[in-house]
Tab-separated table of C-alpha atoms in Angstrom:
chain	number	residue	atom	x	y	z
Q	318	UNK	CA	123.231	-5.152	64.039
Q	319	UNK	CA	122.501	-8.668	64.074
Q	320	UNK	CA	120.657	-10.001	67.233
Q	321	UNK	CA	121.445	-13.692	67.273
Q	322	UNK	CA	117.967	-14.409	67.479
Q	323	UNK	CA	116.173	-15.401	65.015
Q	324	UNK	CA	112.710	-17.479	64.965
Q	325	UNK	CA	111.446	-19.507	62.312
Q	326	UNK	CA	111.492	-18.865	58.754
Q	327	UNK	CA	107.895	-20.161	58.465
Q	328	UNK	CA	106.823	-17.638	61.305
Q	329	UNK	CA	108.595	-14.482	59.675
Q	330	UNK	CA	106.645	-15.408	55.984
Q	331	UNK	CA	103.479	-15.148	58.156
Q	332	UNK	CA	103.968	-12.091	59.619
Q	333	UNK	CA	105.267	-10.723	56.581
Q	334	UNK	CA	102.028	-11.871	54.912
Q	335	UNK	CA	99.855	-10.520	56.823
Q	336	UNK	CA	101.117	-7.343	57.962
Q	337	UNK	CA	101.780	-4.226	55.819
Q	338	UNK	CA	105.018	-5.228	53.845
Q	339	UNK	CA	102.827	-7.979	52.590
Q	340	UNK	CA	103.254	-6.707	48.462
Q	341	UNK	CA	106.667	-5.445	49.146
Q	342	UNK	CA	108.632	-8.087	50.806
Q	343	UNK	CA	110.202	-9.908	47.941
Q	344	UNK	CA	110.786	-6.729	46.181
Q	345	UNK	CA	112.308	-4.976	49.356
Q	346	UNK	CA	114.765	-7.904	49.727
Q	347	UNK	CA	115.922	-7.112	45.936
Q	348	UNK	CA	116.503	-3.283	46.866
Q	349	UNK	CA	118.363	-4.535	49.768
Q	350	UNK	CA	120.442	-6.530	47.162
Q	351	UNK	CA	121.253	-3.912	44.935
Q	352	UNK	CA	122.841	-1.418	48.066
Q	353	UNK	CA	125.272	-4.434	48.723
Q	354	UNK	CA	123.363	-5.945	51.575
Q	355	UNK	CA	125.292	-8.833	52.653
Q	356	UNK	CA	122.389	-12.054	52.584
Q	357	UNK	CA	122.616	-13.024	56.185
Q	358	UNK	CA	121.833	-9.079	56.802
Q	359	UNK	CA	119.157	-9.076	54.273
Q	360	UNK	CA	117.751	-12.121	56.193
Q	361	UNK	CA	117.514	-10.228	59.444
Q	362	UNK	CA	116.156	-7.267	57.855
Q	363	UNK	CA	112.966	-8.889	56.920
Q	364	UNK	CA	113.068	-10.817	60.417
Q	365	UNK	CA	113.068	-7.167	61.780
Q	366	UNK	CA	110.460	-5.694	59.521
Q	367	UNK	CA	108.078	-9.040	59.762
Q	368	UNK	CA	108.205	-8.099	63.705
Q	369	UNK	CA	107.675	-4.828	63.535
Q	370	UNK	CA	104.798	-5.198	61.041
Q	371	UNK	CA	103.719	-7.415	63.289
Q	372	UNK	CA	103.205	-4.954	65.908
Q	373	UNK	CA	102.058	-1.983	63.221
Q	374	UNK	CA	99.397	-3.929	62.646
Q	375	UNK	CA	98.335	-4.708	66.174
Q	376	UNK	CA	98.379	-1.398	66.903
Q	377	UNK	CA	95.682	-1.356	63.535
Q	378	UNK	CA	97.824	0.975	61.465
Q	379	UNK	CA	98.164	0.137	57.804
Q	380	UNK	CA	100.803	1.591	54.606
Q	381	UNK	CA	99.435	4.736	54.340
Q	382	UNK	CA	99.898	5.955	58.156
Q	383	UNK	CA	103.626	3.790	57.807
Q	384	UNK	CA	105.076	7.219	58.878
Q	385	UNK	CA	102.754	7.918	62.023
Q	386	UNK	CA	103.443	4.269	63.538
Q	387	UNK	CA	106.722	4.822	62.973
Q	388	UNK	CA	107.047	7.659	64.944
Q	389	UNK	CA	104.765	5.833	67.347
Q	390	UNK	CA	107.373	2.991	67.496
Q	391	UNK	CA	110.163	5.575	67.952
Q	392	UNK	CA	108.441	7.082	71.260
Q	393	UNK	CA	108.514	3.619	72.531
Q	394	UNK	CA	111.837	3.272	72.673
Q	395	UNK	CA	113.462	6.707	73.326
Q	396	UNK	CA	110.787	6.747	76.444
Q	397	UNK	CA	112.540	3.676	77.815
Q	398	UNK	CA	109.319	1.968	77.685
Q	399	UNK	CA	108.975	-1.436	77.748
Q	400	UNK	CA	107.180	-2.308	74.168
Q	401	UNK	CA	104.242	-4.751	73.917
Q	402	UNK	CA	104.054	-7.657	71.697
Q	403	UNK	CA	107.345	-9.786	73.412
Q	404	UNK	CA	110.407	-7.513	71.983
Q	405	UNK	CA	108.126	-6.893	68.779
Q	406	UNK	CA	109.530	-3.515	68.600
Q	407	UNK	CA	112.755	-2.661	69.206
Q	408	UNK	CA	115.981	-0.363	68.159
Q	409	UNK	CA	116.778	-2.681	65.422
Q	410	UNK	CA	113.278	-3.105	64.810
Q	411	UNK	CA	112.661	0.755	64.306
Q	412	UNK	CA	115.687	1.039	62.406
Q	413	UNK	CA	114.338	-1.398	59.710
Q	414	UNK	CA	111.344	0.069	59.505
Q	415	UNK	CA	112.850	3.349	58.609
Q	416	UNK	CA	114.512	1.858	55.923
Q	417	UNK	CA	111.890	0.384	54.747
Q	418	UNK	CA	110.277	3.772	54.414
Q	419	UNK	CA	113.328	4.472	52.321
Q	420	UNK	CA	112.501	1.845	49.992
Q	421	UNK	CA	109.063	2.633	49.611
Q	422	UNK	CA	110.233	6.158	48.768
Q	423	UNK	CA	112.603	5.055	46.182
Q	424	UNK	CA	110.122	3.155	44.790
Q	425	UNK	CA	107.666	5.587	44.600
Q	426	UNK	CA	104.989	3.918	46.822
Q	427	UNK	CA	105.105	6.373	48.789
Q	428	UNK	CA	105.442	10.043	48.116
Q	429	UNK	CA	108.446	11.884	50.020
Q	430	UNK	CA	108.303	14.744	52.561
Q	431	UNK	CA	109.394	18.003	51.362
Q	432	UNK	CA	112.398	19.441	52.755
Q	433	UNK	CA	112.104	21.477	55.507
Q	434	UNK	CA	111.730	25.237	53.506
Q	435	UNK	CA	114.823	27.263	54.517
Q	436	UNK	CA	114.468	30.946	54.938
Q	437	UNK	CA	115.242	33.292	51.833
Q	438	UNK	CA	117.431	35.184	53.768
Q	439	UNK	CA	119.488	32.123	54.807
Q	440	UNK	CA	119.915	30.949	51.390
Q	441	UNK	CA	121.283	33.868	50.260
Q	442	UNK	CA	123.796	34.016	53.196
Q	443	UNK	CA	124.923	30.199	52.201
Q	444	UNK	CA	125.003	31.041	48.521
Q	445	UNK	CA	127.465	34.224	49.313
Q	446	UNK	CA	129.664	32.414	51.525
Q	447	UNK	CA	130.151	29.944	49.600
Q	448	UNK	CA	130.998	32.485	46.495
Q	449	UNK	CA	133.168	35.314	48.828
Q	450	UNK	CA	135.129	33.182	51.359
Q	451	UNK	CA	135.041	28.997	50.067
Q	452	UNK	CA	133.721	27.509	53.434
Q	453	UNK	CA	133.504	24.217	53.497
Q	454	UNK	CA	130.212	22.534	52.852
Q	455	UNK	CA	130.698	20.795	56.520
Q	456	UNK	CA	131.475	24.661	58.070
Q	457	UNK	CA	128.332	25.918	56.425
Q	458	UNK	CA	126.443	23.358	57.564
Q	459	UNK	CA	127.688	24.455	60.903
Q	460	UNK	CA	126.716	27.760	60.622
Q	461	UNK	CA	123.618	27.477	59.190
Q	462	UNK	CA	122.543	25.612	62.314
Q	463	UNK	CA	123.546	28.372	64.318
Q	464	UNK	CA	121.653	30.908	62.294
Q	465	UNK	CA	118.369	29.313	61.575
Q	466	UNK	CA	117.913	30.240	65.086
Q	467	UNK	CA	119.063	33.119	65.328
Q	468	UNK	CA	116.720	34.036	62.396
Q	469	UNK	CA	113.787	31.988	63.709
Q	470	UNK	CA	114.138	34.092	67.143
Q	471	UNK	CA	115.012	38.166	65.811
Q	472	UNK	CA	112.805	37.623	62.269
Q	473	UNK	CA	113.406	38.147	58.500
Q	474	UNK	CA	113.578	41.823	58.733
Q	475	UNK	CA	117.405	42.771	58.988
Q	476	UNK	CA	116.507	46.718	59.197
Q	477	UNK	CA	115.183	46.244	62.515
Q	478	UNK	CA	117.816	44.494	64.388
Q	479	UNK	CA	119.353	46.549	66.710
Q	480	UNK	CA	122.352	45.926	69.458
Q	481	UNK	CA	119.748	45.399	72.121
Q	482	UNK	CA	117.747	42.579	70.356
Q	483	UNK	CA	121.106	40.687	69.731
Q	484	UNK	CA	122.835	40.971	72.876
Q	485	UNK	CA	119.499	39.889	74.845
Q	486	UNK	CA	118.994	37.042	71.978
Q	487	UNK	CA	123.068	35.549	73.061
Q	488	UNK	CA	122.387	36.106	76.528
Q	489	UNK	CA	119.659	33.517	76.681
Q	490	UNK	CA	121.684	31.238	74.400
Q	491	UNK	CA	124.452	31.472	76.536
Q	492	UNK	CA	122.355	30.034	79.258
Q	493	UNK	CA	121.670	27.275	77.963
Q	494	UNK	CA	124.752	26.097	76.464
Q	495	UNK	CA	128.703	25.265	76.994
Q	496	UNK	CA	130.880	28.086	76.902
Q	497	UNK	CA	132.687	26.424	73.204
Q	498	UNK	CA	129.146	25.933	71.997
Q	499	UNK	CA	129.026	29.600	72.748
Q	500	UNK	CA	131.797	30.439	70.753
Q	501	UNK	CA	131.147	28.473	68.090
Q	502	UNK	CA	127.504	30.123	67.728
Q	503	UNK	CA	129.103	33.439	67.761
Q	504	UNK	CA	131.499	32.905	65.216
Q	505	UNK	CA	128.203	31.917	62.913
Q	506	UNK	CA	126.337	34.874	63.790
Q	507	UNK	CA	128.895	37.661	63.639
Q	508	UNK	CA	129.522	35.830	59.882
Q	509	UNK	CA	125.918	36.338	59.230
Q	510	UNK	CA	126.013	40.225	60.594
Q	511	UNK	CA	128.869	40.823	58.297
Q	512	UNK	CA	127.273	39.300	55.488
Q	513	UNK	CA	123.836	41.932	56.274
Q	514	UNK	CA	126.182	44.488	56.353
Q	515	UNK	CA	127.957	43.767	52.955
Q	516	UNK	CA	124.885	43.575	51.230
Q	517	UNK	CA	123.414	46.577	52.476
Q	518	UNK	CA	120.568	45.042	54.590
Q	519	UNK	CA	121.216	46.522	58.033
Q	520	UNK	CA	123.428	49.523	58.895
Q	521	UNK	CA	126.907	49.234	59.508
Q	522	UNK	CA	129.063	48.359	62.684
Q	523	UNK	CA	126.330	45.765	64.422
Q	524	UNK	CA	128.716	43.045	64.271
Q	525	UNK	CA	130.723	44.679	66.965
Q	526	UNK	CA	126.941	44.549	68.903
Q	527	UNK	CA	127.992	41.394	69.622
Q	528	UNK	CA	129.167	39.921	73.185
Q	529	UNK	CA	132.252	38.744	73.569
Q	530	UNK	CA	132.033	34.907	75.224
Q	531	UNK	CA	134.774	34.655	77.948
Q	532	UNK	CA	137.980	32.240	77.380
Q	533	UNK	CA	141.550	32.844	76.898
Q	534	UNK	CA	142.633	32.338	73.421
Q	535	UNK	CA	145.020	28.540	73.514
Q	536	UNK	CA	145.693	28.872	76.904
Q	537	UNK	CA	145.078	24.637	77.141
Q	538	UNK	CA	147.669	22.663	77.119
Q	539	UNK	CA	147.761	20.742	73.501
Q	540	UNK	CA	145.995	17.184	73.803
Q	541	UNK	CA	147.960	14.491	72.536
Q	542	UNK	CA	149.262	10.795	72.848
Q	543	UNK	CA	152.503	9.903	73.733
Q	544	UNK	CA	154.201	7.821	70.713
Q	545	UNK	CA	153.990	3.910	72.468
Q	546	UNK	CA	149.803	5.033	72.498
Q	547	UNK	CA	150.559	6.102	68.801
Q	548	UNK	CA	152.311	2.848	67.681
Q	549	UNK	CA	149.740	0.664	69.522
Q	550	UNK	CA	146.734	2.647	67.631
Q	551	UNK	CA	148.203	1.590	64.313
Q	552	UNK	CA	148.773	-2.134	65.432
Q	553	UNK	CA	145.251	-2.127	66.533
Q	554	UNK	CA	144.788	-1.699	62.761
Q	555	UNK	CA	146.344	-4.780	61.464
Q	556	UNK	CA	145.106	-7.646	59.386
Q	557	UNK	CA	143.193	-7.683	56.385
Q	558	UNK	CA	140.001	-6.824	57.682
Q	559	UNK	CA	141.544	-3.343	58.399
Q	560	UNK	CA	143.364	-2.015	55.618
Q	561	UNK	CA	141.225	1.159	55.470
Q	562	UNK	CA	141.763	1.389	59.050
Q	563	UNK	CA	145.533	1.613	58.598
Q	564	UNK	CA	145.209	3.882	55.773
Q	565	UNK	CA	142.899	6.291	57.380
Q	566	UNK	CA	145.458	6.069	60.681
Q	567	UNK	CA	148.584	6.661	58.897
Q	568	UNK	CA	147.264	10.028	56.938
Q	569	UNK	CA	146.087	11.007	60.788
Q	570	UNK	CA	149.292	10.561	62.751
Q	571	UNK	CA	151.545	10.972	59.912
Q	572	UNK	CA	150.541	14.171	58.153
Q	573	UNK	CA	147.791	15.391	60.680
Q	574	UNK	CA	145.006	15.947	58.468
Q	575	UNK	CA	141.512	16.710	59.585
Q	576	UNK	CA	138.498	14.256	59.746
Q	577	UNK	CA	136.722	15.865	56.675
Q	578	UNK	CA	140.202	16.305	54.819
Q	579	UNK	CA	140.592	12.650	55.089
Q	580	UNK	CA	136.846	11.853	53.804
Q	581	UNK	CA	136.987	14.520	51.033
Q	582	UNK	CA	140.102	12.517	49.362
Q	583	UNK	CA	139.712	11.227	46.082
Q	584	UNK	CA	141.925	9.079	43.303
Q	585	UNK	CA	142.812	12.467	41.698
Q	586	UNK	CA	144.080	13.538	44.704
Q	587	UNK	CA	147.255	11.415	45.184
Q	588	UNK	CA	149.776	11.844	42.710
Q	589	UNK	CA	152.382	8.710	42.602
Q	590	UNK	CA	154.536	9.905	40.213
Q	591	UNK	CA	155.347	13.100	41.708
Q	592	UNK	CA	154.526	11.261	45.309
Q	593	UNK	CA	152.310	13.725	46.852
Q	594	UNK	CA	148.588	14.351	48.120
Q	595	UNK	CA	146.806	17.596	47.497
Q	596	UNK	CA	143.994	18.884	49.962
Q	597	UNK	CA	141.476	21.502	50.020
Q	598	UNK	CA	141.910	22.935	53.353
Q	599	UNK	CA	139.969	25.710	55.393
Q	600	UNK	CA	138.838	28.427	52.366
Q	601	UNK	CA	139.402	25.366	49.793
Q	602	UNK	CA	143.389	26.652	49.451
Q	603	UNK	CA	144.674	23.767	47.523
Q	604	UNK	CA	147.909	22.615	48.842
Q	605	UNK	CA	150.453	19.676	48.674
Q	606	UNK	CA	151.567	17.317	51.171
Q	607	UNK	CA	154.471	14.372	50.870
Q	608	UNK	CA	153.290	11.148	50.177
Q	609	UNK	CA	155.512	8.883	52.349
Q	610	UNK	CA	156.124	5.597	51.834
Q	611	UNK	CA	154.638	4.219	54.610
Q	612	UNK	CA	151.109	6.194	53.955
Q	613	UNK	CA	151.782	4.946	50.201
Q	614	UNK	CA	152.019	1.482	51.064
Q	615	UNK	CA	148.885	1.268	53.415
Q	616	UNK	CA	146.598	3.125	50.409
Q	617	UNK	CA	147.773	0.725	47.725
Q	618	UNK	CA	147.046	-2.524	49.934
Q	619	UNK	CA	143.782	-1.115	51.018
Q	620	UNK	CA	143.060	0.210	46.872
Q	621	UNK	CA	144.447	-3.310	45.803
Q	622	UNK	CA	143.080	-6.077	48.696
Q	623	UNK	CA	140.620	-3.906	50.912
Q	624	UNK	CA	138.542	-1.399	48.745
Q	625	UNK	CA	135.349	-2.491	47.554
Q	626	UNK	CA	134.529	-2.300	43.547
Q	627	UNK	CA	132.234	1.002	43.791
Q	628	UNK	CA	132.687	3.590	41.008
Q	629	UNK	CA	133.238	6.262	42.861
Q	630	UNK	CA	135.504	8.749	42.662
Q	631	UNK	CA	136.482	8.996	46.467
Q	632	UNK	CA	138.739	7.032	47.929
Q	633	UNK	CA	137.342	5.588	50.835
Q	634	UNK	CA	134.472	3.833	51.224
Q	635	UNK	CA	132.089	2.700	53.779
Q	636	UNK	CA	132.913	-0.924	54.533
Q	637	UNK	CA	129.239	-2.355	55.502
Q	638	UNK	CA	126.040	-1.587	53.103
Q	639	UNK	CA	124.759	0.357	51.829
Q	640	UNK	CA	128.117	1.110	50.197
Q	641	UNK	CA	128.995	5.304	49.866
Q	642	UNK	CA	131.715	7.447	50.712
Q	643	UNK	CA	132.612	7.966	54.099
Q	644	UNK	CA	132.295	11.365	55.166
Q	645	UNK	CA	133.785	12.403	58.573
Q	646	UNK	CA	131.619	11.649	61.300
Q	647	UNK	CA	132.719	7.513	60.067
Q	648	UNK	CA	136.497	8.749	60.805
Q	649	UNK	CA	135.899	9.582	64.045
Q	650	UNK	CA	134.096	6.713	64.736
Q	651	UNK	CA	136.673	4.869	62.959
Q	652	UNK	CA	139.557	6.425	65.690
Q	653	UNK	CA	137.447	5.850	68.678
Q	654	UNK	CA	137.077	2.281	67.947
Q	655	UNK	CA	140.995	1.686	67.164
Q	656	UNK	CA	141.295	3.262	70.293
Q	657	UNK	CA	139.623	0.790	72.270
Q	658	UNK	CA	140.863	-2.009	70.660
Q	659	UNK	CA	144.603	-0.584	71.676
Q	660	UNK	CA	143.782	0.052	75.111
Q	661	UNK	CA	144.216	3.511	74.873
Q	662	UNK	CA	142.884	5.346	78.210
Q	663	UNK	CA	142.170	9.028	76.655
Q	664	UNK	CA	139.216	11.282	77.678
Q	665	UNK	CA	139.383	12.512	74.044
Q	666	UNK	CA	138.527	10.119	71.853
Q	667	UNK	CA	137.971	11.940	68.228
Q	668	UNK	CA	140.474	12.463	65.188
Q	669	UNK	CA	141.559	15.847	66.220
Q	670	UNK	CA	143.731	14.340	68.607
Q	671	UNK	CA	145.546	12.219	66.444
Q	672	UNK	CA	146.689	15.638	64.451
Q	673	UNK	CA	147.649	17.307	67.806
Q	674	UNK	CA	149.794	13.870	68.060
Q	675	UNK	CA	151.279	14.195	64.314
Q	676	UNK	CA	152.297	17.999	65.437
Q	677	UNK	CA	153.577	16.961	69.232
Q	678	UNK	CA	155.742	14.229	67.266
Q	679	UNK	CA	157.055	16.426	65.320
Q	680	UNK	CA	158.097	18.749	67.619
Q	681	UNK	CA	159.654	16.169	69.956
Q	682	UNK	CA	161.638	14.690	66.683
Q	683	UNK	CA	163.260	18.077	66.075
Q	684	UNK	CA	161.124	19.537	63.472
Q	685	UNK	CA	161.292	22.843	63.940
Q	686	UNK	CA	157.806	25.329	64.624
Q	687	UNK	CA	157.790	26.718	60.584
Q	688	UNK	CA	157.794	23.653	59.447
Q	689	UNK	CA	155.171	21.535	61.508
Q	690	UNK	CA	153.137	25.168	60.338
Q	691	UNK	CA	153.605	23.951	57.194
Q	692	UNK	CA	152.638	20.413	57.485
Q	693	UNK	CA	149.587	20.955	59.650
Q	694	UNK	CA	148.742	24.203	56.866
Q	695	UNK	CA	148.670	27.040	59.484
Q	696	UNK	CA	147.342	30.397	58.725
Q	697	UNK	CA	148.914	32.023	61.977
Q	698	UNK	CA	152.033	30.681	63.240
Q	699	UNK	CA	150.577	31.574	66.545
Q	700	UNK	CA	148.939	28.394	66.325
Q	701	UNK	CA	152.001	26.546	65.516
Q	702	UNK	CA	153.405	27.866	68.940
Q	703	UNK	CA	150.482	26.501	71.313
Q	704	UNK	CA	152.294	22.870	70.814
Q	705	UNK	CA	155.639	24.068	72.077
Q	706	UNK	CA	153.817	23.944	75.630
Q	707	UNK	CA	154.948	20.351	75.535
Q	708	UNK	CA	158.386	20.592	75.400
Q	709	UNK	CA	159.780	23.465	78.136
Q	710	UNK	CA	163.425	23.557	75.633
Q	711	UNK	CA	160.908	24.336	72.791
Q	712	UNK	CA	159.583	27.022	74.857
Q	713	UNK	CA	162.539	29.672	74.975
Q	714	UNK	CA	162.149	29.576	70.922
Q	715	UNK	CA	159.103	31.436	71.104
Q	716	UNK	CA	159.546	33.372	74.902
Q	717	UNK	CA	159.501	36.762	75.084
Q	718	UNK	CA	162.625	39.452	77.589
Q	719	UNK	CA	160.592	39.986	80.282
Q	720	UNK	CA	159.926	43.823	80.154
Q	721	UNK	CA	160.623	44.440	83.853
Q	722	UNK	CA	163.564	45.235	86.227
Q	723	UNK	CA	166.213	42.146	86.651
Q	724	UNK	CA	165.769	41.352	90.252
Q	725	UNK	CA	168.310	42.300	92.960
């Protein structure tokens, strides 16, 4: 975040004197403090906000309309537009200025938006998910973004839905979007259907209403990294500086586990005695996976030399203020930057294909299909099968007589 440029400290007490952070400066520096700002950070935060004030100001808004100039300030730069006032305004620029509307929040200055009012009917549908099948809060969220929509679009009135209104209603969304954004809307909508149906709210059988988007089920090929990519993502995780890194790595390509399975892990979780982890999958099954030695190893270095002293119960946390939990948008981040710094030439660059790795490996080391099921927590073992494309000798486990004449 840090620019490089910084102008005198004379010049930034000025502007911060005279613009609208005037009363708050000193005290916005302290709130800074107490999220673990580093002080060089907190430094060129206020260098950021006296610039930015700077330019509020200018512009002759004052506290009260913070909100509207920064939204203002915002335009500027997703417009591309070059802003006034010599680089006054800027990404970095905005950024502190929406933090400081955090702080003024926090410290009641100013009064905070409501949330954006979610329908009744959508409420209900997250509050019986949650209670009949365990989604995940991550899923929900996932679906609810897909229904509010869907909602918004065919109205609060579930009685008059009809096959028609839906199938016209995906049509246009299918115009508009990939075809795996398709089928991941779909899957949110038919759940909502269902749940209308189970409560009585519209008449049965208008789930099957809905089109059927066009793909063959796993008919890719599995995407993975051949083991020298593998061993040169975990070097690019040495040093100090990255024990997380090499924790977060190891529980990736070792056991496979999901981005939000990794940022959902807590000290409770892992078990030394009995040398074990236990997850809450898909549905919030609870199940058990080995703790190795090598995965052991990299948590107790980063718990020991790398972790900082947050009481929290999870077990990662971010590394740069304010300090939190990671959740698992920072894991993928977290691969795609170990996989630049190992040179790694992949068009995928998320976590996902570090598990499709962990199962490939497996496979290629002899484990057999039930038991990399088991490791990567497989409903279907169908699913287990789609990575024995990558080994032809794998294949004729799973290959089925062909049902035709022998040929002459």
């Amino acid at each position: 975040m840090p620019t490089g440029v910084y102008v005198r400290k004379n010049a930034v007490g000025d502007r911060l004197k005279a613009g609208m952070a005037a009363d708050h400066a000193a005290d916005f520096a302290q709130w800074l403090r107490e999220r673990r700002y580093t002080p060089l950070t907190i430094v060129e935060r206020l260098r950021l906000l006296a610039s930015w004030t700077h330019w509020a100001r200018a512009e002759s808004y004052t506290l009260a309309a913070i909100r509207e100039a920064y939204a203002a300030s915002f335009a500027l730069i997703t417009a591309g537009r070059c802003p006034r006032f010599r680089g006054d305004v800027n990404q970095d620029a905005v950024e502190t200025a929406k933090l400081f509307i955090a702080y003024l929040e926090d410290r009641g200055v100013l009064a905070c938006l409501p949330a954006k009012p979610v329908a009744p009917l959508v409420a209900e549908f997250a509050a019986w998910v949650r209670e009949q099948l365990g989604l995940a809060e991550t899923t929900l969220a996932t679906y609810l973004g897909t229904i509010t929509p869907f909602v918004d679009a065919l109205g609060e009135t579930p009685s008059a839905y009809d096959a028609a209104t839906i199938r016209a209603y995906m049509t246009g969304r299918a115009k508009t979007v990939s075809v795996s954004r398709m089928k991941g809307i779909s899957v949110g909508i038919r759940a909502f259907l269902r749940f209308l149906i189970a409560t009585g709210r519209c008449r049965p059988g208008l789930d099957h209403a809905m089109p059927n988007v066009a793909g063959w089920r796993l008919a890719s090929i599995p995407r993975f990294l051949p083991d020298a990519d593998i061993a040169r993502i975990i070097g690019a995780c040495a040093g100090e500086r990255r024990l997380r890194d090499r924790a977060i790595i190891l529980l990736l390509v070792r056991l496979g586990l999901r981005a939000s399975e990794v940022a959902r892990l807590s000290f409770d979780d892992v078990d030394w005695r009995q040398g074990s982890i236990r997850l809450f999958g898909k549905g919030r099954r609870e199940e058990l996976l080995p703790l190795i030695q090598e995965i052991g190893d990299a948590l107790l270095a980063y718990i020991e030399r790398g972790r900082p002293a947050l009481a929290v119960p999870s077990l990662f946390i971010t590394e740069y203020a304010p300090l939190r939990p990671i959740d698992r948008i920072t894991v993928k981040c977290l691969v795609k930057r170990a996989l630049k710094r190992g040179g790694i030439e992949s068009h995928y660059k998320g976590a996902h294909i570090l598990r499709h790795s962990a199962a490939t490996a497996m496979l290629r080391h002899g484990v057999s299909l039930t038991n990399v099921g088991t490791v990567l927590r497989h409903r279907s073992p169908v699913m287990t099968a789609h990575y024995a494309k990558v080994d032809i000798a794998l294949l004729s486990v799973i290959a089925q007589p062909w049902p035709g004449r022998s040929p002459c």
